[in-house]
PDB file of C-alpha atoms in Angstrom:
ATOM      1  CA  MET A 215      -5.066 -22.422  14.810  1.00  0.00           C
ATOM      2  CA  LEU A 216      -7.310 -22.328  11.836  1.00  0.00           C
ATOM      3  CA  PRO A 217      -9.172 -19.145  10.957  1.00  0.00           C
ATOM      4  CA  ASN A 218     -12.882 -19.099  11.645  1.00  0.00           C
ATOM      5  CA  LEU A 219     -14.618 -19.977   8.388  1.00  0.00           C
ATOM      6  CA  TRP A 220     -17.691 -17.882   9.237  1.00  0.00           C
ATOM      7  CA  ALA A 221     -15.545 -14.799   9.892  1.00  0.00           C
ATOM      8  CA  ILE A 222     -13.835 -15.162   6.521  1.00  0.00           C
ATOM      9  CA  LEU A 223     -17.163 -15.682   4.783  1.00  0.00           C
ATOM     10  CA  ALA A 224     -18.744 -12.687   6.558  1.00  0.00           C
ATOM     11  CA  GLY A 225     -15.738 -10.496   5.686  1.00  0.00           C
ATOM     12  CA  THR A 226     -15.951 -11.525   2.057  1.00  0.00           C
ATOM     13  CA  VAL A 227     -19.673 -10.805   1.897  1.00  0.00           C
ATOM     14  CA  VAL A 228     -19.356  -7.394   3.611  1.00  0.00           C
ATOM     15  CA  GLY A 229     -16.333  -6.445   1.476  1.00  0.00           C
ATOM     16  CA  GLY A 230     -18.123  -7.513  -1.700  1.00  0.00           C
ATOM     17  CA  ALA A 231     -21.219  -5.535  -0.752  1.00  0.00           C
ATOM     18  CA  ALA A 232     -19.129  -2.433  -0.049  1.00  0.00           C
ATOM     19  CA  ALA A 233     -17.301  -2.791  -3.362  1.00  0.00           C
ATOM     20  CA  ALA A 234     -20.587  -3.261  -5.234  1.00  0.00           C
ATOM     21  CA  GLY A 235     -22.058  -0.190  -3.520  1.00  0.00           C
ATOM     22  CA  THR A 236     -19.046   1.938  -4.422  1.00  0.00           C
ATOM     23  CA  TYR A 237     -19.095   0.668  -7.996  1.00  0.00           C
ATOM     24  CA  GLY A 238     -22.838   1.371  -8.235  1.00  0.00           C
ATOM     25  CA  ALA A 239     -22.418   4.911  -6.908  1.00  0.00           C
ATOM     26  CA  VAL A 240     -19.571   5.722  -9.301  1.00  0.00           C
ATOM     27  CA  VAL A 241     -21.311   4.213 -12.326  1.00  0.00           C
ATOM     28  CA  GLY A 242     -24.624   5.840 -11.336  1.00  0.00           C
ATOM     29  CA  ARG A 243     -23.020   9.298 -11.189  1.00  0.00           C
ATOM     30  CA  ALA A 244     -21.314   8.764 -14.539  1.00  0.00           C
ATOM     31  CA  GLN A 245     -24.575   7.629 -16.144  1.00  0.00           C
ATOM     32  CA  SER A 246     -26.413  10.572 -14.599  1.00  0.00           C
ATOM     33  CA  ARG A 247     -23.836  13.017 -16.043  1.00  0.00           C
ATOM     34  CA  LEU A 248     -24.093  11.325 -19.422  1.00  0.00           C
ATOM     35  CA  ARG A 249     -27.919  11.518 -19.411  1.00  0.00           C
ATOM     36  CA  ARG A 250     -27.787  15.182 -18.363  1.00  0.00           C
ATOM     37  CA  SER A 251     -25.255  15.927 -21.127  1.00  0.00           C
ATOM     38  CA  VAL A 252     -27.385  14.162 -23.752  1.00  0.00           C
ATOM     39  CA  ARG A 253     -30.494  16.025 -22.556  1.00  0.00           C
ATOM     40  CA  LEU A 254     -28.650  19.374 -22.717  1.00  0.00           C
ATOM     41  CA  ASN A 255     -27.418  18.604 -26.234  1.00  0.00           C
ATOM     42  CA  ASP A 256     -30.914  17.585 -27.344  1.00  0.00           C
ATOM     43  CA  ASP A 257     -32.422  20.748 -25.839  1.00  0.00           C
ATOM     44  CA  GLN A 258     -29.739  22.867 -27.458  1.00  0.00           C
ATOM     45  CA  GLN A 259     -30.311  21.302 -30.895  1.00  0.00           C
ATOM     46  CA  ARG A 260     -34.094  21.688 -30.616  1.00  0.00           C
ATOM     47  CA  LEU A 261     -33.729  25.358 -29.657  1.00  0.00           C
ATOM     48  CA  GLN A 262     -31.280  25.997 -32.505  1.00  0.00           C
ATOM     49  CA  ASP A 263     -33.755  24.441 -34.953  1.00  0.00           C
ATOM     50  CA  GLU A 264     -36.604  26.573 -33.601  1.00  0.00           C
ATOM     51  CA  LEU A 265     -34.438  29.707 -33.828  1.00  0.00           C
ATOM     52  CA  ALA A 266     -33.591  28.882 -37.430  1.00  0.00           C
ATOM     53  CA  ALA A 267     -37.318  28.641 -38.188  1.00  0.00           C
ATOM     54  CA  ILE A 268     -37.990  31.980 -36.444  1.00  0.00           C
ATOM     55  CA  SER A 269     -35.121  33.610 -38.328  1.00  0.00           C
ATOM     56  CA  ALA A 270     -36.455  32.256 -41.627  1.00  0.00           C
ATOM     57  CA  THR A 271     -39.916  33.654 -40.827  1.00  0.00           C
ATOM     58  CA  VAL A 272     -38.477  37.075 -39.988  1.00  0.00           C
ATOM     59  CA  ARG A 273     -36.471  37.120 -43.244  1.00  0.00           C
ATOM     60  CA  SER A 274     -39.212  35.813 -45.515  1.00  0.00           C
ATOM     61  CA  ARG A 275     -42.016  37.936 -44.074  1.00  0.00           C
ATOM     62  CA  SER A 276     -40.032  41.101 -43.301  1.00  0.00           C
ATOM     63  CA  ALA A 277     -42.201  43.151 -45.696  1.00  0.00           C
ATOM     64  CA  GLN A 278     -45.181  42.480 -43.431  1.00  0.00           C
ATOM     65  CA  LEU A 279     -43.366  43.520 -40.237  1.00  0.00           C
ATOM     66  CA  PRO A 280     -43.071  47.110 -39.021  1.00  0.00           C
ATOM     67  CA  PRO A 281     -39.687  48.521 -40.111  1.00  0.00           C
ATOM     68  CA  SER A 282     -39.010  49.674 -36.546  1.00  0.00           C
ATOM     69  CA  THR A 283     -39.066  46.068 -35.293  1.00  0.00           C
ATOM     70  CA  GLN A 284     -37.117  44.302 -38.027  1.00  0.00           C
ATOM     71  CA  GLY A 285     -33.670  45.180 -36.670  1.00  0.00           C
ATOM     72  CA  GLN A 286     -34.759  44.458 -33.115  1.00  0.00           C
ATOM     73  CA  LEU A 287     -36.067  41.034 -34.149  1.00  0.00           C
ATOM     74  CA  ARG A 288     -32.831  40.166 -35.931  1.00  0.00           C
ATOM     75  CA  MET A 289     -30.741  41.305 -32.955  1.00  0.00           C
ATOM     76  CA  MET A 290     -32.952  39.308 -30.589  1.00  0.00           C
ATOM     77  CA  VAL A 291     -32.495  36.165 -32.688  1.00  0.00           C
ATOM     78  CA  VAL A 292     -28.712  36.708 -32.720  1.00  0.00           C
ATOM     79  CA  GLY A 293     -28.739  37.195 -28.927  1.00  0.00           C
ATOM     80  CA  LEU A 294     -30.782  34.031 -28.455  1.00  0.00           C
ATOM     81  CA  GLU A 295     -28.393  32.118 -30.720  1.00  0.00           C
ATOM     82  CA  GLU A 296     -25.455  33.268 -28.551  1.00  0.00           C
ATOM     83  CA  ILE A 297     -27.284  32.175 -25.411  1.00  0.00           C
ATOM     84  CA  VAL A 298     -28.196  28.779 -26.875  1.00  0.00           C
ATOM     85  CA  GLU A 299     -24.564  28.235 -27.930  1.00  0.00           C
ATOM     86  CA  ARG A 300     -23.663  28.445 -24.213  1.00  0.00           C
ATOM     87  CA  TRP A 301     -26.627  26.323 -23.133  1.00  0.00           C
ATOM     88  CA  ASP A 302     -24.514  24.132 -20.844  1.00  0.00           C
ATOM     89  CA  ALA A 303     -23.288  27.208 -18.928  1.00  0.00           C
ATOM     90  CA  LEU A 304     -26.861  28.462 -18.634  1.00  0.00           C
ATOM     91  CA  SER A 305     -27.893  25.148 -17.077  1.00  0.00           C
ATOM     92  CA  ARG A 306     -26.503  26.488 -13.777  1.00  0.00           C
ATOM     93  CA  TYR A 307     -29.275  29.112 -13.873  1.00  0.00           C
ATOM     94  CA  PRO A 308     -32.524  27.182 -14.360  1.00  0.00           C
ATOM     95  CA  ALA A 309     -34.777  30.253 -14.139  1.00  0.00           C
ATOM     96  CA  HIS A 310     -32.942  31.914 -17.048  1.00  0.00           C
ATOM     97  CA  GLN A 311     -32.812  28.658 -18.974  1.00  0.00           C
ATOM     98  CA  ASP A 312     -36.553  28.247 -18.564  1.00  0.00           C
ATOM     99  CA  ALA A 313     -37.183  31.846 -19.659  1.00  0.00           C
ATOM    100  CA  VAL A 314     -35.069  31.387 -22.804  1.00  0.00           C
ATOM    101  CA  ASN A 315     -36.824  28.112 -23.541  1.00  0.00           C
ATOM    102  CA  ARG A 316     -40.259  29.750 -23.219  1.00  0.00           C
ATOM    103  CA  THR A 317     -39.184  32.743 -25.331  1.00  0.00           C
ATOM    104  CA  ILE A 318     -37.939  30.564 -28.192  1.00  0.00           C
ATOM    105  CA  HIS A 319     -40.602  27.896 -27.977  1.00  0.00           C
ATOM    106  CA  ARG A 320     -43.690  29.936 -27.182  1.00  0.00           C
ATOM    107  CA  HIS A 321     -43.549  33.723 -26.770  1.00  0.00           C
ATOM    108  CA  LEU A 322     -41.621  34.875 -29.838  1.00  0.00           C
ATOM    109  CA  PRO A 323     -43.256  32.499 -32.354  1.00  0.00           C
ATOM    110  CA  ARG A 324     -46.713  33.263 -30.947  1.00  0.00           C
ATOM    111  CA  THR A 325     -46.138  37.025 -31.100  1.00  0.00           C
ATOM    112  CA  LEU A 326     -44.970  36.779 -34.715  1.00  0.00           C
ATOM    113  CA  GLU A 327     -47.806  34.430 -35.638  1.00  0.00           C
ATOM    114  CA  LEU A 328     -50.501  36.678 -34.169  1.00  0.00           C
ATOM    115  CA  PHE A 329     -49.196  39.812 -35.852  1.00  0.00           C
ATOM    116  CA  LEU A 330     -48.603  38.165 -39.230  1.00  0.00           C
ATOM    117  CA  ALA A 331     -52.115  36.688 -39.148  1.00  0.00           C
ATOM    118  CA  LEU A 332     -53.638  40.180 -39.098  1.00  0.00           C
ATOM    119  CA  PRO A 333     -54.904  41.520 -42.416  1.00  0.00           C
ATOM    120  CA  ASP A 334     -52.304  43.773 -44.026  1.00  0.00           C
ATOM    121  CA  ASN A 335     -54.555  46.833 -43.754  1.00  0.00           C
ATOM    122  CA  GLU A 336     -54.843  46.300 -39.942  1.00  0.00           C
ATOM    123  CA  LYS A 337     -51.118  45.853 -39.282  1.00  0.00           C
ATOM    124  CA  PRO A 338     -50.228  49.586 -39.155  1.00  0.00           C
ATOM    125  CA  ARG A 339     -52.913  50.154 -36.529  1.00  0.00           C
ATOM    126  CA  HIS A 340     -51.541  47.357 -34.293  1.00  0.00           C
ATOM    127  CA  ALA A 341     -47.840  47.959 -34.969  1.00  0.00           C
ATOM    128  CA  ALA A 342     -47.347  49.826 -31.673  1.00  0.00           C
ATOM    129  CA  GLU A 343     -48.626  46.845 -29.661  1.00  0.00           C
ATOM    130  CA  PHE A 344     -46.430  44.470 -31.649  1.00  0.00           C
ATOM    131  CA  LYS A 345     -43.436  46.745 -31.122  1.00  0.00           C
ATOM    132  CA  ALA A 346     -44.119  46.871 -27.356  1.00  0.00           C
ATOM    133  CA  GLN A 347     -44.264  43.067 -27.144  1.00  0.00           C
ATOM    134  CA  ILE A 348     -41.060  42.675 -29.162  1.00  0.00           C
ATOM    135  CA  GLY A 349     -39.447  45.267 -26.874  1.00  0.00           C
ATOM    136  CA  LEU A 350     -40.380  43.248 -23.779  1.00  0.00           C
ATOM    137  CA  LEU A 351     -38.990  40.070 -25.302  1.00  0.00           C
ATOM    138  CA  ALA A 352     -35.793  41.807 -26.438  1.00  0.00           C
ATOM    139  CA  GLU A 353     -35.291  43.268 -22.958  1.00  0.00           C
ATOM    140  CA  GLY A 354     -35.603  39.832 -21.377  1.00  0.00           C
ATOM    141  CA  VAL A 355     -33.135  38.330 -23.857  1.00  0.00           C
ATOM    142  CA  ALA A 356     -30.638  41.157 -23.219  1.00  0.00           C
ATOM    143  CA  LYS A 357     -30.879  40.662 -19.431  1.00  0.00           C
ATOM    144  CA  THR A 358     -30.307  36.920 -19.747  1.00  0.00           C
ATOM    145  CA  ARG A 359     -27.353  37.443 -22.081  1.00  0.00           C
ATOM    146  CA  ASP A 360     -25.850  40.057 -19.744  1.00  0.00           C
ATOM    147  CA  THR A 361     -26.305  37.727 -16.759  1.00  0.00           C
ATOM    148  CA  LEU A 362     -24.602  34.889 -18.595  1.00  0.00           C
ATOM    149  CA  VAL A 363     -21.694  37.096 -19.669  1.00  0.00           C
ATOM    150  CA  SER A 364     -21.243  38.558 -16.168  1.00  0.00           C
ATOM    151  CA  LYS A 365     -21.292  35.076 -14.594  1.00  0.00           C
ATOM    152  CA  ASN A 366     -18.679  33.897 -17.110  1.00  0.00           C
ATOM    153  CA  LEU A 367     -16.567  36.976 -16.311  1.00  0.00           C
ATOM    154  CA  GLN A 368     -16.845  36.271 -12.573  1.00  0.00           C
ATOM    155  CA  ALA A 369     -15.767  32.676 -13.170  1.00  0.00           C
ATOM    156  CA  LEU A 370     -12.795  33.907 -15.214  1.00  0.00           C
ATOM    157  CA  GLN A 371     -11.766  36.333 -12.461  1.00  0.00           C
ATOM    158  CA  THR A 372     -12.112  33.627  -9.813  1.00  0.00           C
ATOM    159  CA  ASN A 373      -9.972  31.336 -11.944  1.00  0.00           C
ATOM    160  CA  ARG A 374      -7.263  34.031 -12.133  1.00  0.00           C
ATOM    161  CA  TRP A 375      -7.365  34.402  -8.353  1.00  0.00           C
ATOM    162  CA  LEU A 376      -7.019  30.633  -7.896  1.00  0.00           C
ATOM    163  CA  ILE A 377      -4.063  30.534 -10.297  1.00  0.00           C
ATOM    164  CA  GLU A 378      -2.367  33.410  -8.476  1.00  0.00           C
ATOM    165  CA  GLU A 379      -2.934  31.696  -5.133  1.00  0.00           C
ATOM    166  CA  SER A 380      -1.499  28.391  -6.325  1.00  0.00           C
ATOM    167  CA  MET A 381       1.539  30.030  -7.975  1.00  0.00           C
ATOM    168  CA  THR A 382       2.493  32.370  -5.122  1.00  0.00           C
ATOM    169  CA  ASP A 383       5.022  31.337  -2.523  1.00  0.00           C
ATOM    170  CA  PRO A 384       3.291  31.520   0.906  1.00  0.00           C
ATOM    171  CA  ASP A 385       6.313  33.203   2.543  1.00  0.00           C
ATOM    172  CA  GLU A 386       6.544  35.787  -0.242  1.00  0.00           C
ATOM    173  CA  LYS A 387       2.803  36.499   0.109  1.00  0.00           C
ATOM    174  CA  LEU A 388       3.170  36.948   3.866  1.00  0.00           C
ATOM    175  CA  PHE A 389       5.955  39.501   3.391  1.00  0.00           C
ATOM    176  CA  ARG A 390       4.086  41.305   0.602  1.00  0.00           C
ATOM    177  CA  ASP A 391       0.858  41.462   2.654  1.00  0.00           C
ATOM    178  CA  SER A 392       2.860  42.856   5.600  1.00  0.00           C
ATOM    179  CA  GLY A 393       4.331  45.569   3.369  1.00  0.00           C
ATOM    180  CA  LEU A 394       7.872  44.214   3.497  1.00  0.00           C
TER     181      LEU A 394
END
């Protein structure tokens, strides 16, 4: 008895198609992760560059800024730098990531630009408005930073729980849970 040539050919074609599909799915996921990683790194670098420019503006033009906002601006920049350093962790929270992106790219530079463009004799009169806007931005940055830190803490606690679960003998756990 000779095997049916068409059956062998059909099996080879179906097997090859399945292998190609699996290979395509695995390679596609790997390429997608690589593209996402490159995009995150590019975003992170761009934001770090923009923060450096904002920090330079705050330092070089500090004499034109209200004294009550100078410390708050520096602390906000430091907070944003900390957030951007953990940009990959923040990618799990797109709403926060978008808010940080808008703050660094648009809101903070625009607020500084508008205030610094005022004539020096008008700045004291508009300092309260500038301070209020900086306060709103600083509050948003603090909330995002706190969210990121609390999520990292929750992940750390969950990791501890998983380690304890994997290291505990099931029989010992049963006796301990039963109070024996």
